[in-house]
mmCIF file of C-alpha atoms and ligand atoms in Angstrom:
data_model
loop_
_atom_site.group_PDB
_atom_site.id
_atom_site.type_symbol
_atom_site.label_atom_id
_atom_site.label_comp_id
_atom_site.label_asym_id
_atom_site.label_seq_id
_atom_site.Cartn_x
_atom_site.Cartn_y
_atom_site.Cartn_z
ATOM 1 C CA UNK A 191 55.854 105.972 47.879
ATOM 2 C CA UNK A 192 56.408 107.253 51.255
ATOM 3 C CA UNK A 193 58.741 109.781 52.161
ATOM 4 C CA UNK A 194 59.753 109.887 56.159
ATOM 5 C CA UNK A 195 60.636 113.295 57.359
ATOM 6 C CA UNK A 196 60.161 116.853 56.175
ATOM 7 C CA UNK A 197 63.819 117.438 56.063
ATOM 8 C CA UNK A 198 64.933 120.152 52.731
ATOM 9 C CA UNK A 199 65.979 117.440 50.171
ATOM 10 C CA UNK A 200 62.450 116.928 49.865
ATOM 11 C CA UNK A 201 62.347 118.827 47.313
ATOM 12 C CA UNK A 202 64.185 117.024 44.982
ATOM 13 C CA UNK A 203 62.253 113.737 45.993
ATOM 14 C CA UNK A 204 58.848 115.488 45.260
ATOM 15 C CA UNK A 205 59.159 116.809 42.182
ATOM 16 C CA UNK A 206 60.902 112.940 40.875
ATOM 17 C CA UNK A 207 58.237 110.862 42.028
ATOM 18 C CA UNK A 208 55.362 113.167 41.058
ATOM 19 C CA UNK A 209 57.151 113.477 37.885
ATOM 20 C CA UNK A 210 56.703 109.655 37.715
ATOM 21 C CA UNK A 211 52.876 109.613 38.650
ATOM 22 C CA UNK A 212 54.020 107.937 42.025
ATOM 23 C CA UNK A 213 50.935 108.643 44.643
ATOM 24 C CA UNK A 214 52.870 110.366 47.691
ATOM 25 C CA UNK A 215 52.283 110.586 51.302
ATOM 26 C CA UNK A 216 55.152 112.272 53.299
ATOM 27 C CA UNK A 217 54.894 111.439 57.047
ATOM 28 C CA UNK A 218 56.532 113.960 59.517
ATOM 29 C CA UNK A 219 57.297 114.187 63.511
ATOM 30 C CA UNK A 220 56.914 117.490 63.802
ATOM 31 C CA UNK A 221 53.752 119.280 62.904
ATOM 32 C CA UNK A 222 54.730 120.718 59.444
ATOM 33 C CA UNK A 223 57.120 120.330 56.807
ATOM 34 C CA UNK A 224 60.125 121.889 56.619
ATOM 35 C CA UNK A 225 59.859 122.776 60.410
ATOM 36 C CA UNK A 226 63.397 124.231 60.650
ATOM 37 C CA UNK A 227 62.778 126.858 57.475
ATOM 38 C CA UNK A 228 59.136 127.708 57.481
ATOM 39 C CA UNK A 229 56.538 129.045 60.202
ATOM 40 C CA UNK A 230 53.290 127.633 60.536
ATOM 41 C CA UNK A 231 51.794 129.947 58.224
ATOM 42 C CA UNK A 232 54.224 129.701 55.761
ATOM 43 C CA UNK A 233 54.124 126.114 56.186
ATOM 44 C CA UNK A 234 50.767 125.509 55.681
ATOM 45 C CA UNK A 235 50.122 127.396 52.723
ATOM 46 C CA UNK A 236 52.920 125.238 50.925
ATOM 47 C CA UNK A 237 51.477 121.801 52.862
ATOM 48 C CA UNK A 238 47.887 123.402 50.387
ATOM 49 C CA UNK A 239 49.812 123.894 47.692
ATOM 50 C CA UNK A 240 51.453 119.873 47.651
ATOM 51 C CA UNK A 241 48.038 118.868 49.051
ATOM 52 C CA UNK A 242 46.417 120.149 45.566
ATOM 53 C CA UNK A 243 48.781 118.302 43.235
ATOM 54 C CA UNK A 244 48.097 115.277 45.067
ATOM 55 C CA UNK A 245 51.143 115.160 48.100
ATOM 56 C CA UNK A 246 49.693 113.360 51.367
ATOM 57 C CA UNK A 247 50.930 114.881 54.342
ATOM 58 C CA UNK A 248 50.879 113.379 57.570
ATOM 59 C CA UNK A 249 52.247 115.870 60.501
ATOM 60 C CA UNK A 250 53.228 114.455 63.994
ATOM 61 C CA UNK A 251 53.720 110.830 62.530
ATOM 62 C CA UNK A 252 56.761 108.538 63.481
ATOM 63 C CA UNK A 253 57.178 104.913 61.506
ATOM 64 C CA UNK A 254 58.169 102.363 63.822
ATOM 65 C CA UNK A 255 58.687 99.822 61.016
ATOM 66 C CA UNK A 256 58.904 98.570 57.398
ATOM 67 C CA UNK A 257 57.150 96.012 56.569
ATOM 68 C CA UNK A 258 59.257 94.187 53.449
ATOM 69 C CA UNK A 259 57.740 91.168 51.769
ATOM 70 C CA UNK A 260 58.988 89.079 49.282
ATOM 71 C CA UNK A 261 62.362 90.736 49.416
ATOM 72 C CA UNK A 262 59.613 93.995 48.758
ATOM 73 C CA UNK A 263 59.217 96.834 50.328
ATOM 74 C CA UNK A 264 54.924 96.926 51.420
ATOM 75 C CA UNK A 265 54.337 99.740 53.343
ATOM 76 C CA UNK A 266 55.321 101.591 56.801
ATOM 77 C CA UNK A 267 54.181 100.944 60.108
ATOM 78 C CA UNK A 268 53.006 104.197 61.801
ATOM 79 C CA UNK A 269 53.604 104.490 65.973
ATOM 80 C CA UNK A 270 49.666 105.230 65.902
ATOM 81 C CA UNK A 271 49.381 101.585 63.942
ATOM 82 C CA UNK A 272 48.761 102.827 60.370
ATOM 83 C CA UNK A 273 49.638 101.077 57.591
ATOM 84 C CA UNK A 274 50.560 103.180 55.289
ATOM 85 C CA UNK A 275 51.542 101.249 51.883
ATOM 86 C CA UNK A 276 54.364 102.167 50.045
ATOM 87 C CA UNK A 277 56.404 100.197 47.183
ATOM 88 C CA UNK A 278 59.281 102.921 47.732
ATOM 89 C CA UNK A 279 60.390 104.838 51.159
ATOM 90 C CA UNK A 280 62.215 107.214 51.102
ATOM 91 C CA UNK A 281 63.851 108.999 53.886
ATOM 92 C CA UNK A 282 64.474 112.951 54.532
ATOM 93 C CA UNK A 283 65.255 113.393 58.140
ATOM 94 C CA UNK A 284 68.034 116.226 57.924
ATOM 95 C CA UNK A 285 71.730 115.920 58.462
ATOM 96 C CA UNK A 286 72.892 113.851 60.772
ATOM 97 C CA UNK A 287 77.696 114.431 61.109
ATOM 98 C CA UNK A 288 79.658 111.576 61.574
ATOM 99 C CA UNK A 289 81.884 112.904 64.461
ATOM 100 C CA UNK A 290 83.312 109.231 65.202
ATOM 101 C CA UNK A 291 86.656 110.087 63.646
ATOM 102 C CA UNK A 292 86.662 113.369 65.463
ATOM 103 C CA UNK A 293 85.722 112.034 68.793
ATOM 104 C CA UNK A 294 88.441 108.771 68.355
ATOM 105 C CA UNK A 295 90.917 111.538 67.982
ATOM 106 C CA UNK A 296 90.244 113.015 70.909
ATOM 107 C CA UNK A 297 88.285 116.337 69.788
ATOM 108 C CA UNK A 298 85.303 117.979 71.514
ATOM 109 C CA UNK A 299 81.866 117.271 69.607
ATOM 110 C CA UNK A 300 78.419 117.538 70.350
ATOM 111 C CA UNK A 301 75.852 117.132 67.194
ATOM 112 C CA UNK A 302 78.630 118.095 65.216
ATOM 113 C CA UNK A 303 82.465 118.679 65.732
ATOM 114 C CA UNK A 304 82.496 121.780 68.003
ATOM 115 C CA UNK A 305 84.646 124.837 66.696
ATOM 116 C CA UNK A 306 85.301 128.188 67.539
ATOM 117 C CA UNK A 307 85.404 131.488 65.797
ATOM 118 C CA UNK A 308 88.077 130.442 63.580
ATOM 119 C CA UNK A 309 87.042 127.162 62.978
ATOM 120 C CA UNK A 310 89.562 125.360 65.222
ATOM 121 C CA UNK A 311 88.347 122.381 67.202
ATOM 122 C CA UNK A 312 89.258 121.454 70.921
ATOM 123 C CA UNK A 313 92.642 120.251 69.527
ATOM 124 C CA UNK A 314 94.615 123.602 68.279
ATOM 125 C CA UNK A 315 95.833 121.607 65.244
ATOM 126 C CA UNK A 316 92.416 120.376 63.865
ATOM 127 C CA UNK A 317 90.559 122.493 61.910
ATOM 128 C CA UNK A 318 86.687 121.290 60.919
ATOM 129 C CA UNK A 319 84.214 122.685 58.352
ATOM 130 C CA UNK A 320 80.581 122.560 56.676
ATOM 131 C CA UNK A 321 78.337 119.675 57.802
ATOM 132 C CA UNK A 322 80.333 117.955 60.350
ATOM 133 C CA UNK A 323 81.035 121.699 62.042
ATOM 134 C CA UNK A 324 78.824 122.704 65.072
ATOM 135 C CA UNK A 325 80.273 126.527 65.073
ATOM 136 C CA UNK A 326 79.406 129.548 66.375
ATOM 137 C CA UNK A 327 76.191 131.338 65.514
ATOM 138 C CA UNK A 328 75.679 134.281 63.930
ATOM 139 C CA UNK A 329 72.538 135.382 65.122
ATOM 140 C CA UNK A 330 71.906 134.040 68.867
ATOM 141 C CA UNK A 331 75.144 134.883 71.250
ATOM 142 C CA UNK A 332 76.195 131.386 72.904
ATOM 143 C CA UNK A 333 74.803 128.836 70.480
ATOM 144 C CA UNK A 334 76.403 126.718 68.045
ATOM 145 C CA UNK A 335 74.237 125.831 64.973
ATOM 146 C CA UNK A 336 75.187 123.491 61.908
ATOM 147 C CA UNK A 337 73.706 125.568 58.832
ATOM 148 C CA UNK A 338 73.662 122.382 56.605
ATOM 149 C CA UNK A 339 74.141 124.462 53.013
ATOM 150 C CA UNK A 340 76.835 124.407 50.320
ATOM 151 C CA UNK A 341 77.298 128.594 50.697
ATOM 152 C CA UNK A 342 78.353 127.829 54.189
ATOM 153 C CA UNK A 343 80.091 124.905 54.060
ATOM 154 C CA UNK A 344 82.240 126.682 51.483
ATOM 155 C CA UNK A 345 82.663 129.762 53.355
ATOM 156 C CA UNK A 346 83.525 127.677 56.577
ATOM 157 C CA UNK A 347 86.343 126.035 54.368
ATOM 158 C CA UNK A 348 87.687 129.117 53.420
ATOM 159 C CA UNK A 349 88.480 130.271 56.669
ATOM 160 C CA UNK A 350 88.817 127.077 57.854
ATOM 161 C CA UNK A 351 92.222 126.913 55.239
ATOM 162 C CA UNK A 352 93.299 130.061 55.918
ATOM 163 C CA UNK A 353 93.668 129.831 59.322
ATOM 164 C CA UNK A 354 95.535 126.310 58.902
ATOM 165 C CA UNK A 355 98.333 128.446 57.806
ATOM 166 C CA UNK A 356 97.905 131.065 60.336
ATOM 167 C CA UNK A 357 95.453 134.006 59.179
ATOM 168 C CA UNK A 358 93.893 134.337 62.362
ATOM 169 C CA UNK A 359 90.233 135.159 60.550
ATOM 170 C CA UNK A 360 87.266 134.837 62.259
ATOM 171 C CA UNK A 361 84.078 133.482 60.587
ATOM 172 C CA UNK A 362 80.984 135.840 60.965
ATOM 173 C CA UNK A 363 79.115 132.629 62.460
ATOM 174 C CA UNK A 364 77.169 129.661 60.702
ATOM 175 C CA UNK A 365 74.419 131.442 59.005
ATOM 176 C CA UNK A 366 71.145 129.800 58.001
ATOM 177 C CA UNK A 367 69.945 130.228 54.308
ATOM 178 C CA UNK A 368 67.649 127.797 51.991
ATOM 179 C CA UNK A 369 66.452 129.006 48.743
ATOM 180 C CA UNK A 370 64.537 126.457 46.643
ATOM 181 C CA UNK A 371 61.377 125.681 44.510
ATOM 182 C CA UNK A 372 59.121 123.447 45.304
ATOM 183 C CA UNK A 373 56.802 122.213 42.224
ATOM 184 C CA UNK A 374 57.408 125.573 40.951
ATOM 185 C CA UNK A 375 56.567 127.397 44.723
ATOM 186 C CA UNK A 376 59.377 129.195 45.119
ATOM 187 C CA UNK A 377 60.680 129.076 48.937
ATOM 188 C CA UNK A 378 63.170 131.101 50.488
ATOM 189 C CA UNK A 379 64.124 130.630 54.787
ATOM 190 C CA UNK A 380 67.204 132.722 56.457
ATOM 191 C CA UNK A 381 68.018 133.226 59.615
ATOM 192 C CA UNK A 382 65.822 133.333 62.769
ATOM 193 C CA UNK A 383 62.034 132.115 61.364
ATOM 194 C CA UNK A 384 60.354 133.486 64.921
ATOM 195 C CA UNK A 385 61.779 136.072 66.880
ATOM 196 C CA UNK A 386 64.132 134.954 69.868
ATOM 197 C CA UNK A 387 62.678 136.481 72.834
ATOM 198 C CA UNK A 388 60.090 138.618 73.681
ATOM 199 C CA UNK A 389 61.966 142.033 72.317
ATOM 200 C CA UNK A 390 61.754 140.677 68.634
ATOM 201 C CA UNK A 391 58.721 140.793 66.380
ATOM 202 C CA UNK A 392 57.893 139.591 62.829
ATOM 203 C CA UNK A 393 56.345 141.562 60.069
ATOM 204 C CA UNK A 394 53.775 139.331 58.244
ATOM 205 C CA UNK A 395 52.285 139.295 55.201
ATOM 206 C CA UNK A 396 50.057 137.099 53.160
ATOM 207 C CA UNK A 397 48.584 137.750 49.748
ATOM 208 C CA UNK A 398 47.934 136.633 46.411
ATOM 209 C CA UNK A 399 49.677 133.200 47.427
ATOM 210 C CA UNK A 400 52.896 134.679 48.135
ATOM 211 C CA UNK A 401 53.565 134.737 52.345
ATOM 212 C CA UNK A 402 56.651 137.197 53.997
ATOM 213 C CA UNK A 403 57.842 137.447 57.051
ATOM 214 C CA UNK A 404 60.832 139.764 58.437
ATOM 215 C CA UNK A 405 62.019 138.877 61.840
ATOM 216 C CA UNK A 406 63.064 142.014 63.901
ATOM 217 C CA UNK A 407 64.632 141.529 66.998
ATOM 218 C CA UNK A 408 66.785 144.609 68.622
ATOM 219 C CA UNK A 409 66.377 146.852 65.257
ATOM 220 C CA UNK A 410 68.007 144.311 63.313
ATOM 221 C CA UNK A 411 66.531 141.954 60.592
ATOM 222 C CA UNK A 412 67.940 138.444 61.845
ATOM 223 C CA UNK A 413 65.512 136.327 59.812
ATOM 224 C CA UNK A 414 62.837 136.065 56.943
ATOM 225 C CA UNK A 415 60.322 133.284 55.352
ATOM 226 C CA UNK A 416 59.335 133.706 52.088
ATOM 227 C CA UNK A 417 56.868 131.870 49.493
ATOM 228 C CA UNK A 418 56.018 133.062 45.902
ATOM 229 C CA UNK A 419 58.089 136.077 45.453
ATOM 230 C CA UNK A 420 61.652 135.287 46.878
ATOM 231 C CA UNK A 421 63.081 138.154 45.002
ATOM 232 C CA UNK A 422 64.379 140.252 48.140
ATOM 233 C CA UNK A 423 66.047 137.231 49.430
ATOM 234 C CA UNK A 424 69.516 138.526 48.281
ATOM 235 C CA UNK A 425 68.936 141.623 49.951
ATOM 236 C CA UNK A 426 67.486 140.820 53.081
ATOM 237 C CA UNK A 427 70.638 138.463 53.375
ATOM 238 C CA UNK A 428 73.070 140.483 52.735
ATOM 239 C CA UNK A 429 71.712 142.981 55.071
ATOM 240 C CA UNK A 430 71.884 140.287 58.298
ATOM 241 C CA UNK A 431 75.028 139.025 56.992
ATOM 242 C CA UNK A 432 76.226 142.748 57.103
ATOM 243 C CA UNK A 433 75.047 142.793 61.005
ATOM 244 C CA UNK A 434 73.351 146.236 59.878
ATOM 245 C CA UNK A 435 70.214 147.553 62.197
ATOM 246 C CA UNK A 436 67.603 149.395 60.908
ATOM 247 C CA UNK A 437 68.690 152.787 62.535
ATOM 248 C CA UNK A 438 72.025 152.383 59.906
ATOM 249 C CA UNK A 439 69.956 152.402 57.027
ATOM 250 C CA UNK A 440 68.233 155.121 55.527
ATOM 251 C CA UNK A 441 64.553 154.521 56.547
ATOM 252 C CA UNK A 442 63.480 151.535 55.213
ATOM 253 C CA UNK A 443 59.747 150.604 54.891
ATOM 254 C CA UNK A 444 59.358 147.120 55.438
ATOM 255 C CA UNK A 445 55.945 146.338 54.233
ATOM 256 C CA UNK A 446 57.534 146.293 50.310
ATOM 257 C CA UNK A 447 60.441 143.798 49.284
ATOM 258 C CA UNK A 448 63.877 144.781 50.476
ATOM 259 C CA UNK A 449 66.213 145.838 47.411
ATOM 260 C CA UNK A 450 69.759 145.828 47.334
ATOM 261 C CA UNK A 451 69.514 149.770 46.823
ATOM 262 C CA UNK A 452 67.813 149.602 50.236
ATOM 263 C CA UNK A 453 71.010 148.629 51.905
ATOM 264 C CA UNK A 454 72.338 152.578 51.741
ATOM 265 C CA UNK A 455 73.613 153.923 54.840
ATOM 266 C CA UNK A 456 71.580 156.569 57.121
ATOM 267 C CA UNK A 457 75.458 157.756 57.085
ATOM 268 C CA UNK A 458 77.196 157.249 53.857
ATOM 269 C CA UNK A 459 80.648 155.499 54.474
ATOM 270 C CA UNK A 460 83.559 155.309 52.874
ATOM 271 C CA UNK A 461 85.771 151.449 53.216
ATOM 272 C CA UNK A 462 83.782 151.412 56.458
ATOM 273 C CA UNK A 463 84.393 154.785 57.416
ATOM 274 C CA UNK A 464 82.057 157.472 58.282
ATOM 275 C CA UNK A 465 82.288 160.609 56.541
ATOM 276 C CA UNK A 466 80.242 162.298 58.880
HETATM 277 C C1 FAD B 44 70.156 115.364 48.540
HETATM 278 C C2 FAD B 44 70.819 116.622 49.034
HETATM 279 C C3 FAD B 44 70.470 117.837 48.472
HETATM 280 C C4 FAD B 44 71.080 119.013 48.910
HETATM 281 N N1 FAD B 44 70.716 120.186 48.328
HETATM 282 C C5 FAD B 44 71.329 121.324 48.715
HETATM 283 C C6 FAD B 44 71.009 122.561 48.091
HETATM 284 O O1 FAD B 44 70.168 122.641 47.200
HETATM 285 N N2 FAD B 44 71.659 123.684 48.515
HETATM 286 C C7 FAD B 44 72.599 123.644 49.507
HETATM 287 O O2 FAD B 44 73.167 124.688 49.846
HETATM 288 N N3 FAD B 44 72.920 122.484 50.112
HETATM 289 C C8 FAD B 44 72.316 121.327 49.747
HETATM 290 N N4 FAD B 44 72.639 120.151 50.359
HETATM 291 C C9 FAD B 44 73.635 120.185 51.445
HETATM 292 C C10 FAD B 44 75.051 120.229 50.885
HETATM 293 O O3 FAD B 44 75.236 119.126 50.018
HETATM 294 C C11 FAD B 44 76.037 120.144 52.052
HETATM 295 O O4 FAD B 44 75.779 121.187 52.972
HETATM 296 C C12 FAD B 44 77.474 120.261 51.571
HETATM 297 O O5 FAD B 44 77.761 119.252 50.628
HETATM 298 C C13 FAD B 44 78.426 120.135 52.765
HETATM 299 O O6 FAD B 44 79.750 120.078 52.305
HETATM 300 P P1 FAD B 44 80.847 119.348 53.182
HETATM 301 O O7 FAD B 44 82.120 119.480 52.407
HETATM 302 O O8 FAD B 44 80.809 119.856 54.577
HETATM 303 O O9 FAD B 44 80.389 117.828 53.289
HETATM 304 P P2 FAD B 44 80.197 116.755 52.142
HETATM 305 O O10 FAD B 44 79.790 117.379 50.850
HETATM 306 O O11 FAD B 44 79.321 115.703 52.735
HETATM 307 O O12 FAD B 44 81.663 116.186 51.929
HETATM 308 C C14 FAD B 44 82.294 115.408 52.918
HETATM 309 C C15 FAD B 44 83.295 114.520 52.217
HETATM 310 O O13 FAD B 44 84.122 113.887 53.203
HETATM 311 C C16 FAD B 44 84.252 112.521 52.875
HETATM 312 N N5 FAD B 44 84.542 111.792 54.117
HETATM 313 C C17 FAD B 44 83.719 111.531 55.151
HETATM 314 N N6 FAD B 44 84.368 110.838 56.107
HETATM 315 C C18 FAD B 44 85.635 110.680 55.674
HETATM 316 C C19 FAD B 44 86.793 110.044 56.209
HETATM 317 N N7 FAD B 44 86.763 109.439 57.396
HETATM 318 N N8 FAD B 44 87.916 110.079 55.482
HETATM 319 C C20 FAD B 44 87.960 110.705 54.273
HETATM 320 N N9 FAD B 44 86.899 111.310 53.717
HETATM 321 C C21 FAD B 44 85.753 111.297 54.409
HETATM 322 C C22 FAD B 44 82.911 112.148 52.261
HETATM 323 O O14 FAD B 44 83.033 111.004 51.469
HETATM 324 C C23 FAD B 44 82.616 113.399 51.425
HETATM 325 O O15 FAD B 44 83.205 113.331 50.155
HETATM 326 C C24 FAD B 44 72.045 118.963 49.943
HETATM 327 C C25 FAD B 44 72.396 117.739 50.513
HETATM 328 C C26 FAD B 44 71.788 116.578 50.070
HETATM 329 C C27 FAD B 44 72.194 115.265 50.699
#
């Protein structure tokens, strides 16, 4: 089988056809898998990991065409002029909103259906949510991001309802998270995976086969890769979620896993307020 695209749902497709004995070659366009969620490093130690139960991966590789014969799929045509056989192709591209409705009614769109703050759309009366939602972003000032996930599509409805009957709440902004396991590699991606300008830094660590990487950028945490142990990954999101920076908390050494204990003000508060 071939799977096109290194998109998240991946997962699900990897674990089936190995499951099944099906030889496997994913082809990509960008250079690694799961491009949006994992650094290179991160990447590549999971690319090993699929590489040593048998996964063929083919970075920087469009198909141009299908070659069906016999009313049968044969194999895919690569741009470079591979033939890559294939019985079954699958696709995992990521998450593409149909914003025809949206855009026939008159409302602003881009990738998605763009919304503000409180999840309104160009037209005060229409209200959008989850994948079809290109909303404000929590993490980078000015852009729009569509976080693709259940947690926020959910979340997005929430406010999204409420504000159809006039609660005037504003969503923290479209937040990034993927947890998952991959042929029993746990993976977890939030946030920013690089720092955003030249101010931010990452803290990096690889050992034992588990990889983890905090993004800092302005003493805050805005983003984190993780393979192996994904146990902090609670943590370290409820701390960006939280919009806390490092100079909040009670010193925090970031070279062991973030616990939810970690998360205790430098200045204990009480509903919010300081007691200082
Ligand atoms: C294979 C796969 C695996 C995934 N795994 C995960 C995961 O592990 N974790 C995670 O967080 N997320 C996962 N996701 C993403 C998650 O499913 C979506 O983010 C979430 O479902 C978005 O919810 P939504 O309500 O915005 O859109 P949807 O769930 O897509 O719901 C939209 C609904 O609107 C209906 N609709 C569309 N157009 C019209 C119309 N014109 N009129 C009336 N109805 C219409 C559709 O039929 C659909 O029922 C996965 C997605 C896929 C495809």
């Amino acid at each position: 089988a071939v799977i096109l695209g290194g998109g998240r749902i991946i997962k699900h497709k990897i674990h089936a056809l190995l499951k099944l004995g099906v030889s496997l070659t994913i082809a990509v366009s960008s250079d690694r898998l799961l491009s949006r969620m994992l650094d290179d490093e991160a990447a590549a130690m999971l690319q090993r990991r699929l590489a040593e139960a048998g996964v063929r991966i083919l970075p920087r590789t469009d198909a141009t065409r299908v070659v069906a014969r016999d009313g049968r799929v044969r194999a895919v045509i690569t741009a470079a002029g591979e033939e890559l056989p294939a019985d079954l192709v699958m696709l995992a591209k990521g998450i593409r909103p149909d914003i025809e409705l949206a855009r026939a009614g008159g409302v602003a769109t881009e990738r998605g259906v763009l919304v503000d703050e409180y999840l309104r759309t160009s037209r005060p009366e229409v209200f959008a949510a989850g994948d079809c939602a290109e909303a404000p972003d929590m993490l980078v000032p000015g852009k729009r991001s569509i976080p693709g996930t259940w947690f926020e599509a959910v979340a997005q409805g929430e406010i999204a309802g409420a504000n159809m009957v006039d609660a005037s709440r504003p969503s923290p902004g479209a937040f990034k998270m993927n947890v998952m396991d991959i042929l029993g590699i746990a993976v977890a991606s939030m946030g920013l995976i690089e720092p955003p300008d030249s101010e931010g830094r990452g803290v990096v660590r690889a050992r034992d086969g588990n990889y983890r990487k905090l993004v800092i950028s302005r003493d805050r945490i805005v983003g984190a890769v993780l393979i192996g142990d994904v146990s902090e990954a609670g943590a370290i999101a409820m701390l960006i979620r939280r919009g806390l920076t490092l100079s909040d908390l009670k010193p925090l050494d970031l070279s062991k896993p973030i616990g939810y204990a970690d998360l205790t003000l430098r200045q204990p508060s009480v509903f919010g307020i300081r007691t200082d």
